[in-house]
Amino acid sequence: MAVRSEYVTRAREQIANVLQRERRFLSAAEIHHLLEAGGAKVALSTVYRNLEHLQSKGELTARTEGDGETRYMPCEPEHHHHHAICSTCGRVEDVDCSAIEQFTESLRESSGFALDGHAMEFFGKCRQCQ
Ligand SMILES: [Zn+2]
Ligand SMILES: [Zn+2]
Ligand SMILES: [Zn+2]
């Protein structure tokens, strides 16, 4: 039993490490591939289970892309912010929201429209890819 729980903890750590290091949206299969490339032996089903667990704890954000694959990123969705996504390498930077809050105010003043919320992603090139 001790061996089993050690495996579970280690797998969770390794998955979290890959996500922190990559800072881009990754599918379970892509994470599994990166773990294998790094010499870690973690079953794909374990990757899926841990991603669900981390997401339920609010440590990951998920998005489903055009190919139907769900990809995950370390993020705190409760803390409102936006993402700037590099179109070359996929790296994700958190973007502060204050400028957008100002826009919300000016929209109310100019058109009388009151926004309840917004969702926005920014695309471009990260520092390394410029
Ligand atoms: Zn984020
Ligand atoms: Zn980049
Ligand atoms: Zn915002």
PDB file of C-alpha atoms and ligand atoms in Angstrom:
ATOM      1  CA  MET A   1       0.000   0.000   0.000  1.00  0.00           C
ATOM      2  CA  ALA A   2       2.877   2.348   0.850  1.00  0.00           C
ATOM      3  CA  VAL A   3       4.415   1.655  -2.550  1.00  0.00           C
ATOM      4  CA  ARG A   4       1.133   2.440  -4.264  1.00  0.00           C
ATOM      5  CA  SER A   5       0.631   5.817  -2.561  1.00  0.00           C
ATOM      6  CA  GLU A   6       4.252   6.726  -3.219  1.00  0.00           C
ATOM      7  CA  TYR A   7       3.642   6.100  -6.907  1.00  0.00           C
ATOM      8  CA  VAL A   8       0.516   8.283  -6.832  1.00  0.00           C
ATOM      9  CA  THR A   9       2.316  11.188  -5.109  1.00  0.00           C
ATOM     10  CA  ARG A  10       5.312  10.942  -7.391  1.00  0.00           C
ATOM     11  CA  ALA A  11       3.139  10.834 -10.496  1.00  0.00           C
ATOM     12  CA  ARG A  12       1.215  13.904  -9.332  1.00  0.00           C
ATOM     13  CA  GLU A  13       4.456  15.791  -8.689  1.00  0.00           C
ATOM     14  CA  GLN A  14       5.875  14.847 -12.077  1.00  0.00           C
ATOM     15  CA  ILE A  15       2.700  15.936 -13.867  1.00  0.00           C
ATOM     16  CA  ALA A  16       2.620  19.237 -11.961  1.00  0.00           C
ATOM     17  CA  ASN A  17       6.309  19.799 -12.804  1.00  0.00           C
ATOM     18  CA  VAL A  18       5.723  19.313 -16.527  1.00  0.00           C
ATOM     19  CA  LEU A  19       2.794  21.743 -16.466  1.00  0.00           C
ATOM     20  CA  GLN A  20       4.783  24.376 -14.537  1.00  0.00           C
ATOM     21  CA  ARG A  21       7.793  24.038 -16.783  1.00  0.00           C
ATOM     22  CA  GLU A  22       5.915  24.146 -20.100  1.00  0.00           C
ATOM     23  CA  ARG A  23       3.490  26.994 -19.322  1.00  0.00           C
ATOM     24  CA  ARG A  24       1.297  26.102 -22.297  1.00  0.00           C
ATOM     25  CA  PHE A  25      -1.918  24.202 -22.840  1.00  0.00           C
ATOM     26  CA  LEU A  26      -1.183  20.471 -22.958  1.00  0.00           C
ATOM     27  CA  SER A  27      -3.423  17.445 -23.457  1.00  0.00           C
ATOM     28  CA  ALA A  28      -3.127  14.336 -21.277  1.00  0.00           C
ATOM     29  CA  ALA A  29      -1.440  12.527 -24.181  1.00  0.00           C
ATOM     30  CA  GLU A  30       1.064  15.369 -24.659  1.00  0.00           C
ATOM     31  CA  ILE A  31       1.890  15.403 -20.931  1.00  0.00           C
ATOM     32  CA  HIS A  32       2.272  11.636 -20.998  1.00  0.00           C
ATOM     33  CA  HIS A  33       4.643  11.941 -23.957  1.00  0.00           C
ATOM     34  CA  LEU A  34       6.757  14.599 -22.191  1.00  0.00           C
ATOM     35  CA  LEU A  35       6.929  12.454 -19.040  1.00  0.00           C
ATOM     36  CA  GLU A  36       8.115   9.467 -21.055  1.00  0.00           C
ATOM     37  CA  ALA A  37      10.671  11.602 -22.896  1.00  0.00           C
ATOM     38  CA  GLY A  38      11.978  12.658 -19.468  1.00  0.00           C
ATOM     39  CA  GLY A  39      12.270   9.024 -18.376  1.00  0.00           C
ATOM     40  CA  ALA A  40       9.271   9.001 -16.018  1.00  0.00           C
ATOM     41  CA  LYS A  41       7.009   5.953 -16.035  1.00  0.00           C
ATOM     42  CA  VAL A  42       3.466   7.183 -15.525  1.00  0.00           C
ATOM     43  CA  ALA A  43       0.410   5.495 -17.061  1.00  0.00           C
ATOM     44  CA  LEU A  44      -1.772   7.604 -19.336  1.00  0.00           C
ATOM     45  CA  SER A  45      -4.810   6.812 -17.143  1.00  0.00           C
ATOM     46  CA  THR A  46      -2.864   8.213 -14.164  1.00  0.00           C
ATOM     47  CA  VAL A  47      -2.238  11.412 -16.104  1.00  0.00           C
ATOM     48  CA  TYR A  48      -5.969  11.749 -16.836  1.00  0.00           C
ATOM     49  CA  ARG A  49      -6.894  11.102 -13.203  1.00  0.00           C
ATOM     50  CA  ASN A  50      -4.398  13.638 -11.880  1.00  0.00           C
ATOM     51  CA  LEU A  51      -5.475  16.307 -14.345  1.00  0.00           C
ATOM     52  CA  GLU A  52      -9.072  15.885 -13.192  1.00  0.00           C
ATOM     53  CA  HIS A  53      -7.955  16.054  -9.578  1.00  0.00           C
ATOM     54  CA  LEU A  54      -5.858  19.203 -10.083  1.00  0.00           C
ATOM     55  CA  GLN A  55      -8.676  20.828 -12.018  1.00  0.00           C
ATOM     56  CA  SER A  56     -11.205  20.029  -9.273  1.00  0.00           C
ATOM     57  CA  LYS A  57      -8.857  21.728  -6.805  1.00  0.00           C
ATOM     58  CA  GLY A  58      -8.875  24.857  -8.998  1.00  0.00           C
ATOM     59  CA  GLU A  59      -5.191  24.642  -9.916  1.00  0.00           C
ATOM     60  CA  LEU A  60      -5.669  24.105 -13.631  1.00  0.00           C
ATOM     61  CA  THR A  61      -7.692  25.703 -16.354  1.00  0.00           C
ATOM     62  CA  ALA A  62      -8.937  23.605 -19.260  1.00  0.00           C
ATOM     63  CA  ARG A  63      -9.885  24.479 -22.785  1.00  0.00           C
ATOM     64  CA  THR A  64     -11.196  22.276 -25.558  1.00  0.00           C
ATOM     65  CA  GLU A  65      -9.707  23.097 -28.910  1.00  0.00           C
ATOM     66  CA  GLY A  66     -10.807  22.588 -32.509  1.00  0.00           C
ATOM     67  CA  ASP A  67      -9.497  19.028 -32.584  1.00  0.00           C
ATOM     68  CA  GLY A  68     -11.777  18.108 -29.662  1.00  0.00           C
ATOM     69  CA  GLU A  69      -8.834  17.543 -27.295  1.00  0.00           C
ATOM     70  CA  THR A  70      -9.034  19.094 -23.842  1.00  0.00           C
ATOM     71  CA  ARG A  71      -5.794  20.791 -22.847  1.00  0.00           C
ATOM     72  CA  TYR A  72      -4.724  21.979 -19.404  1.00  0.00           C
ATOM     73  CA  MET A  73      -2.611  24.763 -17.970  1.00  0.00           C
ATOM     74  CA  PRO A  74      -1.610  25.706 -14.414  1.00  0.00           C
ATOM     75  CA  CYS A  75      -3.838  28.635 -13.552  1.00  0.00           C
ATOM     76  CA  GLU A  76      -6.040  29.988 -10.805  1.00  0.00           C
ATOM     77  CA  PRO A  77      -9.388  30.627 -12.469  1.00  0.00           C
ATOM     78  CA  GLU A  78     -10.849  32.160  -9.271  1.00  0.00           C
ATOM     79  CA  HIS A  79      -8.385  35.001  -9.589  1.00  0.00           C
ATOM     80  CA  HIS A  80      -9.771  36.876 -12.618  1.00  0.00           C
ATOM     81  CA  HIS A  81      -7.191  37.455 -15.320  1.00  0.00           C
ATOM     82  CA  HIS A  82      -6.569  36.858 -19.005  1.00  0.00           C
ATOM     83  CA  HIS A  83      -4.123  34.882 -21.071  1.00  0.00           C
ATOM     84  CA  ALA A  84      -1.728  35.977 -23.790  1.00  0.00           C
ATOM     85  CA  ILE A  85      -0.890  32.901 -25.843  1.00  0.00           C
ATOM     86  CA  CYS A  86       2.186  32.672 -28.065  1.00  0.00           C
ATOM     87  CA  SER A  87       1.152  31.567 -31.549  1.00  0.00           C
ATOM     88  CA  THR A  88       4.607  30.072 -32.150  1.00  0.00           C
ATOM     89  CA  CYS A  89       5.495  28.053 -29.040  1.00  0.00           C
ATOM     90  CA  GLY A  90       2.184  28.116 -27.159  1.00  0.00           C
ATOM     91  CA  ARG A  91       3.587  29.714 -24.016  1.00  0.00           C
ATOM     92  CA  VAL A  92       0.927  31.385 -21.888  1.00  0.00           C
ATOM     93  CA  GLU A  93       1.407  34.582 -19.917  1.00  0.00           C
ATOM     94  CA  ASP A  94      -1.126  35.838 -17.402  1.00  0.00           C
ATOM     95  CA  VAL A  95      -2.433  39.278 -18.266  1.00  0.00           C
ATOM     96  CA  ASP A  96      -3.761  41.675 -15.693  1.00  0.00           C
ATOM     97  CA  CYS A  97      -7.311  42.851 -16.296  1.00  0.00           C
ATOM     98  CA  SER A  98      -7.295  46.497 -15.193  1.00  0.00           C
ATOM     99  CA  ALA A  99      -7.175  47.982 -18.730  1.00  0.00           C
ATOM    100  CA  ILE A 100     -10.201  45.890 -19.679  1.00  0.00           C
ATOM    101  CA  GLU A 101     -12.121  47.047 -16.618  1.00  0.00           C
ATOM    102  CA  GLN A 102     -11.589  50.608 -17.866  1.00  0.00           C
ATOM    103  CA  PHE A 103     -13.000  49.594 -21.236  1.00  0.00           C
ATOM    104  CA  THR A 104     -16.056  48.159 -19.452  1.00  0.00           C
ATOM    105  CA  GLU A 105     -16.602  51.534 -17.825  1.00  0.00           C
ATOM    106  CA  SER A 106     -16.243  53.465 -21.076  1.00  0.00           C
ATOM    107  CA  LEU A 107     -18.658  51.105 -22.828  1.00  0.00           C
ATOM    108  CA  ARG A 108     -21.265  51.825 -20.173  1.00  0.00           C
ATOM    109  CA  GLU A 109     -20.733  55.557 -20.602  1.00  0.00           C
ATOM    110  CA  SER A 110     -20.799  55.542 -24.418  1.00  0.00           C
ATOM    111  CA  SER A 111     -23.592  53.037 -25.086  1.00  0.00           C
ATOM    112  CA  GLY A 112     -25.267  52.426 -21.743  1.00  0.00           C
ATOM    113  CA  PHE A 113     -24.475  48.736 -22.047  1.00  0.00           C
ATOM    114  CA  ALA A 114     -23.642  47.139 -18.702  1.00  0.00           C
ATOM    115  CA  LEU A 115     -21.290  44.178 -18.985  1.00  0.00           C
ATOM    116  CA  ASP A 116     -21.755  41.278 -16.569  1.00  0.00           C
ATOM    117  CA  GLY A 117     -18.547  39.611 -17.527  1.00  0.00           C
ATOM    118  CA  HIS A 118     -16.108  38.939 -20.300  1.00  0.00           C
ATOM    119  CA  ALA A 119     -13.791  36.277 -21.638  1.00  0.00           C
ATOM    120  CA  MET A 120     -10.833  37.160 -23.748  1.00  0.00           C
ATOM    121  CA  GLU A 121      -7.598  35.668 -24.986  1.00  0.00           C
ATOM    122  CA  PHE A 122      -4.733  37.493 -26.614  1.00  0.00           C
ATOM    123  CA  PHE A 123      -2.532  36.023 -29.324  1.00  0.00           C
ATOM    124  CA  GLY A 124       0.923  37.033 -30.446  1.00  0.00           C
ATOM    125  CA  LYS A 125       4.572  36.167 -29.954  1.00  0.00           C
ATOM    126  CA  CYS A 126       6.299  35.690 -26.609  1.00  0.00           C
ATOM    127  CA  ARG A 127       9.640  37.288 -25.779  1.00  0.00           C
ATOM    128  CA  GLN A 128      11.623  34.261 -27.026  1.00  0.00           C
ATOM    129  CA  CYS A 129       9.718  33.948 -30.299  1.00  0.00           C
ATOM    130  CA  GLN A 130       9.829  37.562 -31.463  1.00  0.00           C
TER     131      GLN A 130
HETATM  132 ZN    ZN B   1      -3.914  31.997 -15.896  1.00  0.00          ZN
HETATM  133 ZN    ZN B   2       6.741  31.747 -27.952  1.00  0.00          ZN
HETATM  134 ZN    ZN B   3     -10.931  40.593 -17.298  1.00  0.00          ZN
END
